[in-house]
Coordinates of C-alpha atoms in Angstrom, one line a residue:
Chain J
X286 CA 0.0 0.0 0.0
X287 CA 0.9 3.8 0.0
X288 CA 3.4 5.4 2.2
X289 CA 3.9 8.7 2.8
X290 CA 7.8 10.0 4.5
X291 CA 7.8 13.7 5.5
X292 CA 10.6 15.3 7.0
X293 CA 12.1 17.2 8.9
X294 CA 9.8 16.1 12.1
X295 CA 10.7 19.4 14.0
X296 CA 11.7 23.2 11.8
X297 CA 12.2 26.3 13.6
X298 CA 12.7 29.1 11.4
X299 CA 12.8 33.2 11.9
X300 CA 10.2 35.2 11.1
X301 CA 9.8 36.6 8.0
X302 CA 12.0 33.3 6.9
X303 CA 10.9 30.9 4.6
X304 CA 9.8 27.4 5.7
X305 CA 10.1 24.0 3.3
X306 CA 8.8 21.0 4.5
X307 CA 8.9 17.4 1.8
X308 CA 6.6 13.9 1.3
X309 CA 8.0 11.2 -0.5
X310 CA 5.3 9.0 -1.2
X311 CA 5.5 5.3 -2.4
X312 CA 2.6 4.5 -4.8
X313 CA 3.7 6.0 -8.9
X314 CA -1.0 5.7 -9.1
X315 CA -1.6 8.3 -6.2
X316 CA -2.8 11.7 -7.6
X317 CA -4.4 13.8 -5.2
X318 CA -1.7 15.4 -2.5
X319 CA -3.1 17.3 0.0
X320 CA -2.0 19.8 3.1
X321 CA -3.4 20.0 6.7
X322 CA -2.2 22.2 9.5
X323 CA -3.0 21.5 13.2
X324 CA -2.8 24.3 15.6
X325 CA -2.0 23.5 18.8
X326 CA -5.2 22.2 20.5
X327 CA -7.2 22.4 17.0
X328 CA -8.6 19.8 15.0
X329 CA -6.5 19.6 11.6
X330 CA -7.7 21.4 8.4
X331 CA -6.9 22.0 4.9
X332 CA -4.2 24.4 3.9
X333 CA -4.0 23.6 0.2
X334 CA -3.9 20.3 -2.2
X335 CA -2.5 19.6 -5.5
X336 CA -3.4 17.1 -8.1
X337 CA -1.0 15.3 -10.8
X338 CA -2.1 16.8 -13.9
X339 CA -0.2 20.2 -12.2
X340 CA 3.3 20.7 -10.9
X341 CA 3.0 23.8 -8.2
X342 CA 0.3 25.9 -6.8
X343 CA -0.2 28.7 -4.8
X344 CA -2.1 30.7 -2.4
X345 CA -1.1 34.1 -1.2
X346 CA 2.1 33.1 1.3
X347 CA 2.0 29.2 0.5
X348 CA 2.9 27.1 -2.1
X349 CA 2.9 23.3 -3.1
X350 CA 4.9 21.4 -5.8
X351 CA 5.3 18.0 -7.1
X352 CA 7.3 16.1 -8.6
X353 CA 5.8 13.1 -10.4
X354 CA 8.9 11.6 -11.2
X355 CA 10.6 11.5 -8.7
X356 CA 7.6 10.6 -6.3
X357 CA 8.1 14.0 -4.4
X358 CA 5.7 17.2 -3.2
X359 CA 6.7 19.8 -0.9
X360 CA 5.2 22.9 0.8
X361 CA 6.6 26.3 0.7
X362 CA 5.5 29.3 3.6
X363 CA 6.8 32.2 2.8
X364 CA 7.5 35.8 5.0
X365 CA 6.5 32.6 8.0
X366 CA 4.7 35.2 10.7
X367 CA 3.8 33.7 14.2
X368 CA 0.3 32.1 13.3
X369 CA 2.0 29.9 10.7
X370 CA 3.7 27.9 14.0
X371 CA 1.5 24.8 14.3
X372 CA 1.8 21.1 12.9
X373 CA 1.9 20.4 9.6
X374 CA 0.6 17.2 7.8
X375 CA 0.8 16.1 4.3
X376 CA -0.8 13.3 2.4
X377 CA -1.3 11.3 -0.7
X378 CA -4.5 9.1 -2.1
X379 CA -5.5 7.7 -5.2
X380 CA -8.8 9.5 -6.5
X381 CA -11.6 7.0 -8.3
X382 CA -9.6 4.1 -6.5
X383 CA -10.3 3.4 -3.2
X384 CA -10.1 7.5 -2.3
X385 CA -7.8 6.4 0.7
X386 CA -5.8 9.4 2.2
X387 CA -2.4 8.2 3.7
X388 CA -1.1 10.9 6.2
X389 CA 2.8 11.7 6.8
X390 CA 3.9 12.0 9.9
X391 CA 3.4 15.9 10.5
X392 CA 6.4 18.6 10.8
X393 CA 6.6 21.0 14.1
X394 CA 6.7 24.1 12.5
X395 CA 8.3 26.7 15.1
X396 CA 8.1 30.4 14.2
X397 CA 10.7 32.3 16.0
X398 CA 10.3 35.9 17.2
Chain H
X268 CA -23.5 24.4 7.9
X269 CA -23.1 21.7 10.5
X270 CA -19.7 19.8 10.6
X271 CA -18.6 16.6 12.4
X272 CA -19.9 16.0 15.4
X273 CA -17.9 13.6 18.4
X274 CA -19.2 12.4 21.4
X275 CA -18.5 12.6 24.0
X276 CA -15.5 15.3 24.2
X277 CA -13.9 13.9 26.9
X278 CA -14.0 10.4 28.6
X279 CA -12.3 9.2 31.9
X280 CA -12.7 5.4 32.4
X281 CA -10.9 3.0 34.3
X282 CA -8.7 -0.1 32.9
X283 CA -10.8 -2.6 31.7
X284 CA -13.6 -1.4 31.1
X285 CA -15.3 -1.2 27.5
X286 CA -15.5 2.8 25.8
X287 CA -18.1 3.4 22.9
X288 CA -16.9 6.9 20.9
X289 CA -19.6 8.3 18.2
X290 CA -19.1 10.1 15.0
X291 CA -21.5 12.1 13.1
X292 CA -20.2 13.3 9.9
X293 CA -21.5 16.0 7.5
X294 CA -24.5 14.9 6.1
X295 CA -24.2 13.1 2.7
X296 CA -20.2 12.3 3.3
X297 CA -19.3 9.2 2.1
X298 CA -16.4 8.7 3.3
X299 CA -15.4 8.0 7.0
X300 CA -12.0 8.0 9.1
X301 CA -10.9 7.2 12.2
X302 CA -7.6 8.6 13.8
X303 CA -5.7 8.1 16.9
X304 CA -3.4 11.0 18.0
X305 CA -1.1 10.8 21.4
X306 CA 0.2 13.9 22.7
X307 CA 2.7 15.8 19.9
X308 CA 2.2 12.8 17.6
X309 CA 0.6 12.6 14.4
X310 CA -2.4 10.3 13.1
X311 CA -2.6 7.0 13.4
X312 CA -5.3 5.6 11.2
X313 CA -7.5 3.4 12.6
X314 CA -10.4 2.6 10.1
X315 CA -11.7 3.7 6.7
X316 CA -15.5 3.6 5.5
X317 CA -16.2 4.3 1.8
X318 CA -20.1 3.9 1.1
X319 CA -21.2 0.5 1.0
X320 CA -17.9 -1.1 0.6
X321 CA -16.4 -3.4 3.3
X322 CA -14.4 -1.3 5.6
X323 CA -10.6 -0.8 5.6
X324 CA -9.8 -2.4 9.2
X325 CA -6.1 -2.5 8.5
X326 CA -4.7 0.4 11.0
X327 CA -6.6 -1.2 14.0
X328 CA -3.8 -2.3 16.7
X329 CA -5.8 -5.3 18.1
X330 CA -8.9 -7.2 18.1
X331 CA -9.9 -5.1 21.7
X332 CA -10.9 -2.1 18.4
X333 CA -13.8 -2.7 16.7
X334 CA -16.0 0.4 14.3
X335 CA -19.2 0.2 12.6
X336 CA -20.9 2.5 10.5
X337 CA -24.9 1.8 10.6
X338 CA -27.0 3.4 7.7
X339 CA -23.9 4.7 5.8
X340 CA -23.8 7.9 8.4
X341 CA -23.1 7.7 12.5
X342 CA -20.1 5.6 13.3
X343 CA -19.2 3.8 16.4
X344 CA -15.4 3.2 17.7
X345 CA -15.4 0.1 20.4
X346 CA -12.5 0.1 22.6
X347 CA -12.7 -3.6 24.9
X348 CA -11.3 -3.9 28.0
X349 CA -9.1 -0.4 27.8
X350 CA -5.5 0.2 28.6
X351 CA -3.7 2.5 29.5
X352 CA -1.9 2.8 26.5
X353 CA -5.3 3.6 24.7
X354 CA -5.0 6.8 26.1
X355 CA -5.1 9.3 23.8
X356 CA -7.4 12.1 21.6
X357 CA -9.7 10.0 18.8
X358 CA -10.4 11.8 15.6
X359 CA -13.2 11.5 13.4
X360 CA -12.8 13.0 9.9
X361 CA -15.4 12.3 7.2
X362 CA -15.1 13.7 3.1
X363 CA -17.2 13.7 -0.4
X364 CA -14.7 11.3 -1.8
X365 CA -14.6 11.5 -5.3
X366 CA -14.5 13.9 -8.4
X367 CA -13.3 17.3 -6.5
X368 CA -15.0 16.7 -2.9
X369 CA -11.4 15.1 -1.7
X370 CA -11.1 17.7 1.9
X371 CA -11.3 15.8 5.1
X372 CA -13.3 17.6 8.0
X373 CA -12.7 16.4 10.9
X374 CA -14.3 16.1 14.1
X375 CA -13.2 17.5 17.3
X376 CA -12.0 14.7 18.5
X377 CA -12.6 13.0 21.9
X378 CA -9.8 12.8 24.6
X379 CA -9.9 9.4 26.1
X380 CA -7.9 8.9 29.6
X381 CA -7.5 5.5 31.2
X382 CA -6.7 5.2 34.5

Protein backbone atom coordinates (compact mmCIF):
# COMPACT_ATOMS: atom_id res chain seq x y z
CA UNK A 1 0.00 0.00 0.00
CA UNK A 2 0.87 3.80 -0.05
CA UNK A 3 3.42 5.36 2.18
CA UNK A 4 3.89 8.75 2.84
CA UNK A 5 7.75 9.98 4.47
CA UNK A 6 7.85 13.65 5.52
CA UNK A 7 10.61 15.29 6.96
CA UNK A 8 12.07 17.25 8.87
CA UNK A 9 9.80 16.13 12.08
CA UNK A 10 10.67 19.37 14.04
CA UNK A 11 11.71 23.19 11.78
CA UNK A 12 12.18 26.33 13.63
CA UNK A 13 12.74 29.13 11.39
CA UNK A 14 12.78 33.20 11.94
CA UNK A 15 10.16 35.24 11.08
CA UNK A 16 9.75 36.57 8.02
CA UNK A 17 11.95 33.34 6.85
CA UNK A 18 10.87 30.89 4.63
CA UNK A 19 9.78 27.40 5.75
CA UNK A 20 10.10 24.01 3.29
CA UNK A 21 8.75 20.98 4.49
CA UNK A 22 8.93 17.42 1.78
CA UNK A 23 6.62 13.95 1.30
CA UNK A 24 7.98 11.23 -0.48
CA UNK A 25 5.31 8.99 -1.16
CA UNK A 26 5.51 5.28 -2.43
CA UNK A 27 2.62 4.54 -4.84
CA UNK A 28 3.65 5.96 -8.86
CA UNK A 29 -0.98 5.67 -9.11
CA UNK A 30 -1.58 8.33 -6.23
CA UNK A 31 -2.84 11.65 -7.65
CA UNK A 32 -4.44 13.83 -5.23
CA UNK A 33 -1.70 15.44 -2.49
CA UNK A 34 -3.09 17.26 0.03
CA UNK A 35 -1.99 19.83 3.10
CA UNK A 36 -3.39 19.96 6.71
CA UNK A 37 -2.21 22.15 9.48
CA UNK A 38 -2.99 21.53 13.22
CA UNK A 39 -2.76 24.25 15.61
CA UNK A 40 -2.03 23.51 18.83
CA UNK A 41 -5.20 22.15 20.48
CA UNK A 42 -7.23 22.40 17.02
CA UNK A 43 -8.61 19.84 15.05
CA UNK A 44 -6.52 19.61 11.55
CA UNK A 45 -7.72 21.42 8.37
CA UNK A 46 -6.90 22.04 4.89
CA UNK A 47 -4.23 24.39 3.85
CA UNK A 48 -4.02 23.57 0.21
CA UNK A 49 -3.89 20.34 -2.21
CA UNK A 50 -2.54 19.64 -5.48
CA UNK A 51 -3.41 17.09 -8.09
CA UNK A 52 -1.05 15.25 -10.78
CA UNK A 53 -2.07 16.77 -13.89
CA UNK A 54 -0.19 20.20 -12.23
CA UNK A 55 3.31 20.70 -10.90
CA UNK A 56 3.02 23.85 -8.20
CA UNK A 57 0.30 25.88 -6.75
CA UNK A 58 -0.18 28.68 -4.76
CA UNK A 59 -2.13 30.65 -2.44
CA UNK A 60 -1.14 34.09 -1.18
CA UNK A 61 2.06 33.08 1.28
CA UNK A 62 1.97 29.15 0.46
CA UNK A 63 2.87 27.09 -2.10
CA UNK A 64 2.90 23.28 -3.10
CA UNK A 65 4.92 21.37 -5.78
CA UNK A 66 5.31 17.99 -7.10
CA UNK A 67 7.34 16.08 -8.56
CA UNK A 68 5.79 13.13 -10.36
CA UNK A 69 8.87 11.61 -11.24
CA UNK A 70 10.62 11.53 -8.68
CA UNK A 71 7.55 10.58 -6.31
CA UNK A 72 8.12 14.01 -4.39
CA UNK A 73 5.73 17.22 -3.17
CA UNK A 74 6.67 19.80 -0.87
CA UNK A 75 5.18 22.90 0.82
CA UNK A 76 6.61 26.28 0.70
CA UNK A 77 5.54 29.26 3.59
CA UNK A 78 6.83 32.17 2.81
CA UNK A 79 7.53 35.76 4.97
CA UNK A 80 6.46 32.58 8.00
CA UNK A 81 4.68 35.20 10.68
CA UNK A 82 3.81 33.68 14.17
CA UNK A 83 0.25 32.09 13.27
CA UNK A 84 2.00 29.88 10.67
CA UNK A 85 3.70 27.92 14.02
CA UNK A 86 1.51 24.75 14.29
CA UNK A 87 1.80 21.12 12.90
CA UNK A 88 1.91 20.44 9.62
CA UNK A 89 0.56 17.17 7.78
CA UNK A 90 0.83 16.07 4.33
CA UNK A 91 -0.76 13.30 2.41
CA UNK A 92 -1.30 11.30 -0.73
CA UNK A 93 -4.48 9.13 -2.06
CA UNK A 94 -5.53 7.73 -5.21
CA UNK A 95 -8.81 9.48 -6.53
CA UNK A 96 -11.60 7.04 -8.26
CA UNK A 97 -9.65 4.09 -6.55
CA UNK A 98 -10.34 3.35 -3.17
CA UNK A 99 -10.14 7.54 -2.27
CA UNK A 100 -7.77 6.37 0.71
CA UNK A 101 -5.81 9.37 2.18
CA UNK A 102 -2.44 8.25 3.74
CA UNK A 103 -1.12 10.86 6.16
CA UNK A 104 2.85 11.70 6.76
CA UNK A 105 3.93 11.99 9.95
CA UNK A 106 3.37 15.91 10.51
CA UNK A 107 6.44 18.59 10.78
CA UNK A 108 6.60 21.02 14.06
CA UNK A 109 6.71 24.13 12.45
CA UNK A 110 8.28 26.67 15.10
CA UNK A 111 8.11 30.42 14.20
CA UNK A 112 10.72 32.30 15.96
CA UNK A 113 10.30 35.86 17.16
CA UNK B 1 -23.53 24.38 7.93
CA UNK B 2 -23.12 21.75 10.50
CA UNK B 3 -19.67 19.81 10.64
CA UNK B 4 -18.62 16.65 12.38
CA UNK B 5 -19.88 15.98 15.36
CA UNK B 6 -17.90 13.58 18.45
CA UNK B 7 -19.24 12.44 21.42
CA UNK B 8 -18.47 12.64 23.96
CA UNK B 9 -15.45 15.33 24.25
CA UNK B 10 -13.92 13.89 26.92
CA UNK B 11 -14.03 10.40 28.62
CA UNK B 12 -12.29 9.18 31.85
CA UNK B 13 -12.74 5.39 32.43
CA UNK B 14 -10.87 3.05 34.34
CA UNK B 15 -8.71 -0.14 32.94
CA UNK B 16 -10.76 -2.64 31.71
CA UNK B 17 -13.57 -1.44 31.12
CA UNK B 18 -15.27 -1.17 27.54
CA UNK B 19 -15.47 2.80 25.77
CA UNK B 20 -18.10 3.38 22.87
CA UNK B 21 -16.88 6.94 20.87
CA UNK B 22 -19.63 8.29 18.23
CA UNK B 23 -19.11 10.08 14.96
CA UNK B 24 -21.46 12.15 13.07
CA UNK B 25 -20.18 13.30 9.93
CA UNK B 26 -21.47 15.97 7.50
CA UNK B 27 -24.50 14.89 6.09
CA UNK B 28 -24.20 13.07 2.72
CA UNK B 29 -20.17 12.34 3.26
CA UNK B 30 -19.28 9.19 2.12
CA UNK B 31 -16.40 8.72 3.25
CA UNK B 32 -15.44 8.03 7.01
CA UNK B 33 -12.04 8.01 9.05
CA UNK B 34 -10.91 7.21 12.21
CA UNK B 35 -7.65 8.55 13.81
CA UNK B 36 -5.74 8.08 16.87
CA UNK B 37 -3.43 11.01 17.97
CA UNK B 38 -1.14 10.79 21.42
CA UNK B 39 0.24 13.92 22.73
CA UNK B 40 2.67 15.85 19.94
CA UNK B 41 2.15 12.77 17.56
CA UNK B 42 0.59 12.58 14.40
CA UNK B 43 -2.44 10.32 13.15
CA UNK B 44 -2.63 7.04 13.36
CA UNK B 45 -5.25 5.56 11.19
CA UNK B 46 -7.55 3.41 12.65
CA UNK B 47 -10.36 2.55 10.06
CA UNK B 48 -11.67 3.74 6.65
CA UNK B 49 -15.48 3.62 5.54
CA UNK B 50 -16.19 4.28 1.76
CA UNK B 51 -20.14 3.92 1.13
CA UNK B 52 -21.18 0.54 1.04
CA UNK B 53 -17.87 -1.13 0.60
CA UNK B 54 -16.37 -3.41 3.27
CA UNK B 55 -14.42 -1.27 5.59
CA UNK B 56 -10.56 -0.75 5.57
CA UNK B 57 -9.78 -2.45 9.19
CA UNK B 58 -6.14 -2.48 8.48
CA UNK B 59 -4.70 0.44 10.98
CA UNK B 60 -6.64 -1.22 13.98
CA UNK B 61 -3.76 -2.27 16.69
CA UNK B 62 -5.84 -5.29 18.15
CA UNK B 63 -8.92 -7.19 18.11
CA UNK B 64 -9.92 -5.09 21.69
CA UNK B 65 -10.94 -2.15 18.43
CA UNK B 66 -13.81 -2.71 16.70
CA UNK B 67 -15.97 0.45 14.31
CA UNK B 68 -19.24 0.16 12.63
CA UNK B 69 -20.90 2.46 10.50
CA UNK B 70 -24.94 1.82 10.61
CA UNK B 71 -27.00 3.37 7.72
CA UNK B 72 -23.89 4.72 5.75
CA UNK B 73 -23.81 7.93 8.40
CA UNK B 74 -23.06 7.67 12.51
CA UNK B 75 -20.11 5.57 13.29
CA UNK B 76 -19.17 3.83 16.44
CA UNK B 77 -15.40 3.21 17.74
CA UNK B 78 -15.38 0.13 20.43
CA UNK B 79 -12.52 0.12 22.64
CA UNK B 80 -12.75 -3.59 24.85
CA UNK B 81 -11.26 -3.85 28.00
CA UNK B 82 -9.10 -0.41 27.84
CA UNK B 83 -5.45 0.20 28.56
CA UNK B 84 -3.71 2.52 29.47
CA UNK B 85 -1.89 2.85 26.51
CA UNK B 86 -5.28 3.56 24.74
CA UNK B 87 -5.05 6.84 26.09
CA UNK B 88 -5.12 9.33 23.77
CA UNK B 89 -7.41 12.10 21.56
CA UNK B 90 -9.73 9.97 18.81
CA UNK B 91 -10.42 11.84 15.59
CA UNK B 92 -13.20 11.52 13.44
CA UNK B 93 -12.80 13.01 9.86
CA UNK B 94 -15.38 12.31 7.19
CA UNK B 95 -15.07 13.73 3.07
CA UNK B 96 -17.17 13.69 -0.41
CA UNK B 97 -14.74 11.35 -1.81
CA UNK B 98 -14.65 11.46 -5.27
CA UNK B 99 -14.53 13.85 -8.41
CA UNK B 100 -13.29 17.28 -6.50
CA UNK B 101 -15.00 16.65 -2.89
CA UNK B 102 -11.41 15.12 -1.68
CA UNK B 103 -11.13 17.66 1.90
CA UNK B 104 -11.29 15.76 5.12
CA UNK B 105 -13.29 17.65 7.98
CA UNK B 106 -12.69 16.41 10.93
CA UNK B 107 -14.26 16.14 14.09
CA UNK B 108 -13.19 17.52 17.32
CA UNK B 109 -12.02 14.70 18.45
CA UNK B 110 -12.62 12.99 21.86
CA UNK B 111 -9.83 12.76 24.57
CA UNK B 112 -9.92 9.43 26.12
CA UNK B 113 -7.85 8.86 29.56
CA UNK B 114 -7.52 5.48 31.18
CA UNK B 115 -6.67 5.15 34.47
Amino acid sequence: GENVEQHPSTLSVQEGDSAVIKCTYSDSASNYFPWYKQELGKRPQLIIDIRSNVGEKKDQRIAVTLNKTAKHFSLHITETQPEDSAVYFCAASIQDRDDKIIFGKGTRLHILP
Amino acid sequence: GAGVSQSPSNKVTEKGKDVELRCDPISGHTALYWYRQSLGQGLEFLIYFQGNSAPDKSGLPSDRFSAERTGGSVSTLTIQRTQQEDSAVYLCASSLAGGEGYEQYFGPGTRLTVT
